[in-house]
Amino acid sequence: MNNHPKKNTSNFSKVYFNLMILIGLMINIVFFSLTYQNPWISDGYPYIYGTKLFNLINNQNLFFLEFNAYGNERFLPLFTFIVQLIPDNYIMWHGIVVFIFFLSSIFLYLVTLKLTNNSKISLLSSILYSLNYSLSIKMLSWNIFFAHIFNGFFGIASVFFFLSYLENKKKYFLILYFTSSIIGTLIFE
């Protein structure tokens, strides 16, 4: 039997995946270079500086018990925890947020590939997701809105893990599915 077409299909998928990585990196690098000078702005001040000031006044590095620390009626334990770990250098944090957004586009490519089994559609979906900043411009240009980018990442990752579980029936995919779903919910519901 000749397995040559299968190898070409596999190599074809790898070419599209590598192309998606290259285009996705270029899109996110351009975006980062256009927005990296946006410091902590707008309603980010009380979250970033308020949390750091709260810890400084109380002579502590982290707090865990105040999940409703911002006066919201929301349960945000991981958001509260992550805000305390944000570095003082907003450019570094902005780079981390843009990188997580880039990882989301990779997961979206993989999810679309699992659903359609079409590398071209997966490539196009990932590129459009990365380019469609009208949906995510506020989250990507204002550093404090990282929770939405992180939610998107964990949401798309959970779909990928669930589809992988349905395909392979391996329990670790199910564990990763539940874990990523719970983490995404606890960051920002």
PDB file of C-alpha atoms in Angstrom:
ATOM      1  CA  MET A   1       0.000   0.000   0.000  1.00  0.00           C
ATOM      2  CA  ASN A   2       1.037   3.539  -0.685  1.00  0.00           C
ATOM      3  CA  ASN A   3       0.846   5.840   2.323  1.00  0.00           C
ATOM      4  CA  HIS A   4       2.330   8.742   0.418  1.00  0.00           C
ATOM      5  CA  PRO A   5      -0.862  10.881   0.260  1.00  0.00           C
ATOM      6  CA  LYS A   6      -1.306  10.605   4.018  1.00  0.00           C
ATOM      7  CA  LYS A   7       2.237  11.865   4.572  1.00  0.00           C
ATOM      8  CA  ASN A   8       1.599  14.777   2.216  1.00  0.00           C
ATOM      9  CA  THR A   9      -1.618  15.606   4.067  1.00  0.00           C
ATOM     10  CA  SER A  10       0.244  15.533   7.365  1.00  0.00           C
ATOM     11  CA  ASN A  11       3.042  17.701   5.987  1.00  0.00           C
ATOM     12  CA  PHE A  12       0.425  19.970   4.442  1.00  0.00           C
ATOM     13  CA  SER A  13      -1.178  20.444   7.879  1.00  0.00           C
ATOM     14  CA  LYS A  14       2.225  21.165   9.420  1.00  0.00           C
ATOM     15  CA  VAL A  15       2.894  23.809   6.776  1.00  0.00           C
ATOM     16  CA  TYR A  16      -0.411  25.532   7.579  1.00  0.00           C
ATOM     17  CA  PHE A  17       0.242  25.258  11.318  1.00  0.00           C
ATOM     18  CA  ASN A  18       3.698  26.790  10.903  1.00  0.00           C
ATOM     19  CA  LEU A  19       2.217  29.491   8.680  1.00  0.00           C
ATOM     20  CA  MET A  20      -0.381  30.219  11.364  1.00  0.00           C
ATOM     21  CA  ILE A  21       2.389  30.508  13.985  1.00  0.00           C
ATOM     22  CA  LEU A  22       4.357  32.890  11.769  1.00  0.00           C
ATOM     23  CA  ILE A  23       1.388  35.076  10.815  1.00  0.00           C
ATOM     24  CA  GLY A  24       0.029  35.030  14.383  1.00  0.00           C
ATOM     25  CA  LEU A  25       3.389  36.106  15.774  1.00  0.00           C
ATOM     26  CA  MET A  26       3.668  38.910  13.241  1.00  0.00           C
ATOM     27  CA  ILE A  27       0.138  40.161  14.012  1.00  0.00           C
ATOM     28  CA  ASN A  28       0.772  40.134  17.755  1.00  0.00           C
ATOM     29  CA  ILE A  29       4.226  41.695  17.478  1.00  0.00           C
ATOM     30  CA  VAL A  30       2.773  44.527  15.393  1.00  0.00           C
ATOM     31  CA  PHE A  31      -0.038  44.970  17.889  1.00  0.00           C
ATOM     32  CA  PHE A  32       2.382  44.907  20.828  1.00  0.00           C
ATOM     33  CA  SER A  33       4.636  47.498  19.161  1.00  0.00           C
ATOM     34  CA  LEU A  34       1.644  49.787  18.571  1.00  0.00           C
ATOM     35  CA  THR A  35       0.242  49.521  22.101  1.00  0.00           C
ATOM     36  CA  TYR A  36       3.142  48.780  24.453  1.00  0.00           C
ATOM     37  CA  GLN A  37       3.285  52.375  25.646  1.00  0.00           C
ATOM     38  CA  ASN A  38      -0.201  52.230  27.158  1.00  0.00           C
ATOM     39  CA  PRO A  39       0.452  52.368  30.891  1.00  0.00           C
ATOM     40  CA  TRP A  40      -2.031  51.437  33.574  1.00  0.00           C
ATOM     41  CA  ILE A  41      -4.957  53.562  32.516  1.00  0.00           C
ATOM     42  CA  SER A  42      -8.589  54.196  33.360  1.00  0.00           C
ATOM     43  CA  ASP A  43     -10.119  51.939  35.969  1.00  0.00           C
ATOM     44  CA  GLY A  44      -6.925  49.918  36.212  1.00  0.00           C
ATOM     45  CA  TYR A  45      -5.472  52.194  38.876  1.00  0.00           C
ATOM     46  CA  PRO A  46      -7.483  50.914  41.844  1.00  0.00           C
ATOM     47  CA  TYR A  47      -6.935  47.297  40.857  1.00  0.00           C
ATOM     48  CA  ILE A  48      -3.196  47.513  40.276  1.00  0.00           C
ATOM     49  CA  TYR A  49      -2.079  50.166  42.719  1.00  0.00           C
ATOM     50  CA  GLY A  50      -4.851  49.623  45.251  1.00  0.00           C
ATOM     51  CA  THR A  51      -3.921  45.976  45.649  1.00  0.00           C
ATOM     52  CA  LYS A  52      -0.219  46.723  45.912  1.00  0.00           C
ATOM     53  CA  LEU A  53      -0.915  49.538  48.404  1.00  0.00           C
ATOM     54  CA  PHE A  54      -3.236  47.282  50.428  1.00  0.00           C
ATOM     55  CA  ASN A  55      -0.459  44.706  50.712  1.00  0.00           C
ATOM     56  CA  LEU A  56       2.126  47.354  51.566  1.00  0.00           C
ATOM     57  CA  ILE A  57      -0.032  48.895  54.313  1.00  0.00           C
ATOM     58  CA  ASN A  58      -0.741  45.469  55.800  1.00  0.00           C
ATOM     59  CA  ASN A  59       2.920  44.465  55.558  1.00  0.00           C
ATOM     60  CA  GLN A  60       2.159  41.416  53.423  1.00  0.00           C
ATOM     61  CA  ASN A  61       3.029  40.188  49.965  1.00  0.00           C
ATOM     62  CA  LEU A  62      -0.237  38.441  49.096  1.00  0.00           C
ATOM     63  CA  PHE A  63      -3.715  38.106  50.495  1.00  0.00           C
ATOM     64  CA  PHE A  64      -6.016  35.175  49.854  1.00  0.00           C
ATOM     65  CA  LEU A  65      -9.135  35.675  51.909  1.00  0.00           C
ATOM     66  CA  GLU A  66     -10.478  38.873  50.365  1.00  0.00           C
ATOM     67  CA  PHE A  67     -12.008  37.562  47.145  1.00  0.00           C
ATOM     68  CA  ASN A  68     -14.430  40.463  47.015  1.00  0.00           C
ATOM     69  CA  ALA A  69     -11.698  43.016  47.551  1.00  0.00           C
ATOM     70  CA  TYR A  70     -12.862  45.404  44.841  1.00  0.00           C
ATOM     71  CA  GLY A  71     -16.389  45.926  46.094  1.00  0.00           C
ATOM     72  CA  ASN A  72     -17.867  43.901  43.267  1.00  0.00           C
ATOM     73  CA  GLU A  73     -20.636  41.417  43.794  1.00  0.00           C
ATOM     74  CA  ARG A  74     -18.468  38.887  41.991  1.00  0.00           C
ATOM     75  CA  PHE A  75     -16.395  35.956  43.149  1.00  0.00           C
ATOM     76  CA  LEU A  76     -12.969  36.654  41.614  1.00  0.00           C
ATOM     77  CA  PRO A  77     -10.373  34.681  43.581  1.00  0.00           C
ATOM     78  CA  LEU A  78      -7.859  34.116  40.767  1.00  0.00           C
ATOM     79  CA  PHE A  79      -8.292  37.636  39.404  1.00  0.00           C
ATOM     80  CA  THR A  80      -7.494  39.024  42.846  1.00  0.00           C
ATOM     81  CA  PHE A  81      -4.510  36.699  43.147  1.00  0.00           C
ATOM     82  CA  ILE A  82      -3.122  37.445  39.670  1.00  0.00           C
ATOM     83  CA  VAL A  83      -3.449  41.221  40.141  1.00  0.00           C
ATOM     84  CA  GLN A  84      -1.127  40.916  43.138  1.00  0.00           C
ATOM     85  CA  LEU A  85       1.478  39.168  40.976  1.00  0.00           C
ATOM     86  CA  ILE A  86       1.422  41.692  38.125  1.00  0.00           C
ATOM     87  CA  PRO A  87       4.909  43.133  37.747  1.00  0.00           C
ATOM     88  CA  ASP A  88       5.427  46.861  38.225  1.00  0.00           C
ATOM     89  CA  ASN A  89       6.687  47.098  34.645  1.00  0.00           C
ATOM     90  CA  TYR A  90       3.502  47.461  32.598  1.00  0.00           C
ATOM     91  CA  ILE A  91       5.361  46.724  29.336  1.00  0.00           C
ATOM     92  CA  MET A  92       6.346  43.282  30.626  1.00  0.00           C
ATOM     93  CA  TRP A  93       2.784  42.588  31.743  1.00  0.00           C
ATOM     94  CA  HIS A  94       1.408  43.809  28.426  1.00  0.00           C
ATOM     95  CA  GLY A  95       3.778  41.388  26.661  1.00  0.00           C
ATOM     96  CA  ILE A  96       2.457  38.526  28.798  1.00  0.00           C
ATOM     97  CA  VAL A  97      -1.160  39.421  27.983  1.00  0.00           C
ATOM     98  CA  VAL A  98      -0.445  39.651  24.231  1.00  0.00           C
ATOM     99  CA  PHE A  99       1.425  36.315  24.405  1.00  0.00           C
ATOM    100  CA  ILE A 100      -1.577  34.639  26.077  1.00  0.00           C
ATOM    101  CA  PHE A 101      -3.747  36.082  23.294  1.00  0.00           C
ATOM    102  CA  PHE A 102      -1.353  34.545  20.757  1.00  0.00           C
ATOM    103  CA  LEU A 103      -1.611  31.174  22.526  1.00  0.00           C
ATOM    104  CA  SER A 104      -5.410  31.491  22.275  1.00  0.00           C
ATOM    105  CA  SER A 105      -5.107  31.789  18.506  1.00  0.00           C
ATOM    106  CA  ILE A 106      -3.031  28.588  18.458  1.00  0.00           C
ATOM    107  CA  PHE A 107      -5.690  26.731  20.444  1.00  0.00           C
ATOM    108  CA  LEU A 108      -8.363  28.143  18.137  1.00  0.00           C
ATOM    109  CA  TYR A 109      -6.470  26.748  15.140  1.00  0.00           C
ATOM    110  CA  LEU A 110      -6.310  23.333  16.803  1.00  0.00           C
ATOM    111  CA  VAL A 111      -9.999  23.379  17.784  1.00  0.00           C
ATOM    112  CA  THR A 112     -11.064  24.402  14.288  1.00  0.00           C
ATOM    113  CA  LEU A 113      -8.819  21.711  12.802  1.00  0.00           C
ATOM    114  CA  LYS A 114     -10.456  19.078  15.019  1.00  0.00           C
ATOM    115  CA  LEU A 115     -13.951  20.267  14.065  1.00  0.00           C
ATOM    116  CA  THR A 116     -13.443  20.755  10.325  1.00  0.00           C
ATOM    117  CA  ASN A 117     -10.373  18.640   9.511  1.00  0.00           C
ATOM    118  CA  ASN A 118      -9.430  21.480   7.158  1.00  0.00           C
ATOM    119  CA  SER A 119      -6.115  23.279   7.603  1.00  0.00           C
ATOM    120  CA  LYS A 120      -7.113  26.222   5.407  1.00  0.00           C
ATOM    121  CA  ILE A 121     -10.254  26.963   7.415  1.00  0.00           C
ATOM    122  CA  SER A 122      -8.271  26.569  10.646  1.00  0.00           C
ATOM    123  CA  LEU A 123      -5.594  28.961   9.417  1.00  0.00           C
ATOM    124  CA  LEU A 124      -8.175  31.524   8.332  1.00  0.00           C
ATOM    125  CA  SER A 125     -10.072  31.216  11.638  1.00  0.00           C
ATOM    126  CA  SER A 126      -6.942  31.751  13.675  1.00  0.00           C
ATOM    127  CA  ILE A 127      -5.842  34.741  11.608  1.00  0.00           C
ATOM    128  CA  LEU A 128      -9.290  36.345  11.783  1.00  0.00           C
ATOM    129  CA  TYR A 129      -9.383  35.779  15.531  1.00  0.00           C
ATOM    130  CA  SER A 130      -6.008  37.488  15.896  1.00  0.00           C
ATOM    131  CA  LEU A 131      -6.928  40.345  13.577  1.00  0.00           C
ATOM    132  CA  ASN A 132     -10.362  40.999  15.032  1.00  0.00           C
ATOM    133  CA  TYR A 133      -9.216  43.453  17.642  1.00  0.00           C
ATOM    134  CA  SER A 134     -12.613  45.124  17.606  1.00  0.00           C
ATOM    135  CA  LEU A 135     -13.665  42.355  19.980  1.00  0.00           C
ATOM    136  CA  SER A 136     -10.566  42.521  22.126  1.00  0.00           C
ATOM    137  CA  ILE A 137      -8.968  45.953  21.682  1.00  0.00           C
ATOM    138  CA  LYS A 138      -9.941  47.148  25.142  1.00  0.00           C
ATOM    139  CA  MET A 139      -8.640  43.961  26.728  1.00  0.00           C
ATOM    140  CA  LEU A 140      -5.388  44.041  24.802  1.00  0.00           C
ATOM    141  CA  SER A 141      -4.631  47.738  25.109  1.00  0.00           C
ATOM    142  CA  TRP A 142      -5.676  48.187  28.740  1.00  0.00           C
ATOM    143  CA  ASN A 143      -3.549  45.934  30.862  1.00  0.00           C
ATOM    144  CA  ILE A 144      -6.083  45.494  33.645  1.00  0.00           C
ATOM    145  CA  PHE A 145      -8.550  43.772  31.327  1.00  0.00           C
ATOM    146  CA  PHE A 146      -6.240  40.777  31.121  1.00  0.00           C
ATOM    147  CA  ALA A 147      -8.953  38.606  32.695  1.00  0.00           C
ATOM    148  CA  HIS A 148     -10.942  38.576  29.472  1.00  0.00           C
ATOM    149  CA  ILE A 149      -7.912  37.453  27.467  1.00  0.00           C
ATOM    150  CA  PHE A 150      -7.157  34.791  30.073  1.00  0.00           C
ATOM    151  CA  ASN A 151     -10.816  33.661  30.052  1.00  0.00           C
ATOM    152  CA  GLY A 152     -10.704  33.360  26.273  1.00  0.00           C
ATOM    153  CA  PHE A 153      -7.511  31.341  26.495  1.00  0.00           C
ATOM    154  CA  PHE A 154      -8.824  28.924  29.110  1.00  0.00           C
ATOM    155  CA  GLY A 155     -12.202  28.692  27.349  1.00  0.00           C
ATOM    156  CA  ILE A 156     -10.694  27.788  23.977  1.00  0.00           C
ATOM    157  CA  ALA A 157      -8.216  25.456  25.698  1.00  0.00           C
ATOM    158  CA  SER A 158     -11.067  23.691  27.512  1.00  0.00           C
ATOM    159  CA  VAL A 159     -12.895  23.132  24.206  1.00  0.00           C
ATOM    160  CA  PHE A 160      -9.684  21.701  22.736  1.00  0.00           C
ATOM    161  CA  PHE A 161      -9.190  19.358  25.700  1.00  0.00           C
ATOM    162  CA  PHE A 162     -12.815  18.226  25.570  1.00  0.00           C
ATOM    163  CA  LEU A 163     -12.621  17.485  21.844  1.00  0.00           C
ATOM    164  CA  SER A 164      -9.350  15.639  22.458  1.00  0.00           C
ATOM    165  CA  TYR A 165     -11.060  13.591  25.163  1.00  0.00           C
ATOM    166  CA  LEU A 166     -13.942  12.700  22.827  1.00  0.00           C
ATOM    167  CA  GLU A 167     -11.422  11.694  20.174  1.00  0.00           C
ATOM    168  CA  ASN A 168      -8.976   9.704  22.345  1.00  0.00           C
ATOM    169  CA  LYS A 169     -10.983   8.800  25.481  1.00  0.00           C
ATOM    170  CA  LYS A 170      -7.911   9.517  27.610  1.00  0.00           C
ATOM    171  CA  LYS A 171      -8.805  10.696  31.094  1.00  0.00           C
ATOM    172  CA  TYR A 172      -6.044  13.277  31.353  1.00  0.00           C
ATOM    173  CA  PHE A 173      -7.803  15.279  28.608  1.00  0.00           C
ATOM    174  CA  LEU A 174     -10.950  15.220  30.711  1.00  0.00           C
ATOM    175  CA  ILE A 175      -8.959  16.387  33.744  1.00  0.00           C
ATOM    176  CA  LEU A 176      -7.387  19.181  31.662  1.00  0.00           C
ATOM    177  CA  TYR A 177     -10.840  20.125  30.376  1.00  0.00           C
ATOM    178  CA  PHE A 178     -12.296  20.492  33.880  1.00  0.00           C
ATOM    179  CA  THR A 179      -9.179  22.233  35.182  1.00  0.00           C
ATOM    180  CA  SER A 180      -9.056  24.821  32.401  1.00  0.00           C
ATOM    181  CA  SER A 181     -12.819  25.411  32.654  1.00  0.00           C
ATOM    182  CA  ILE A 182     -12.617  26.000  36.402  1.00  0.00           C
ATOM    183  CA  ILE A 183      -9.532  28.230  36.162  1.00  0.00           C
ATOM    184  CA  GLY A 184     -11.203  30.381  33.502  1.00  0.00           C
ATOM    185  CA  THR A 185     -14.327  30.746  35.623  1.00  0.00           C
ATOM    186  CA  LEU A 186     -12.399  31.652  38.771  1.00  0.00           C
ATOM    187  CA  ILE A 187     -10.407  34.369  37.000  1.00  0.00           C
ATOM    188  CA  PHE A 188     -13.471  36.249  35.868  1.00  0.00           C
ATOM    189  CA  GLU A 189     -16.900  34.707  35.517  1.00  0.00           C
TER     190      GLU A 189
END
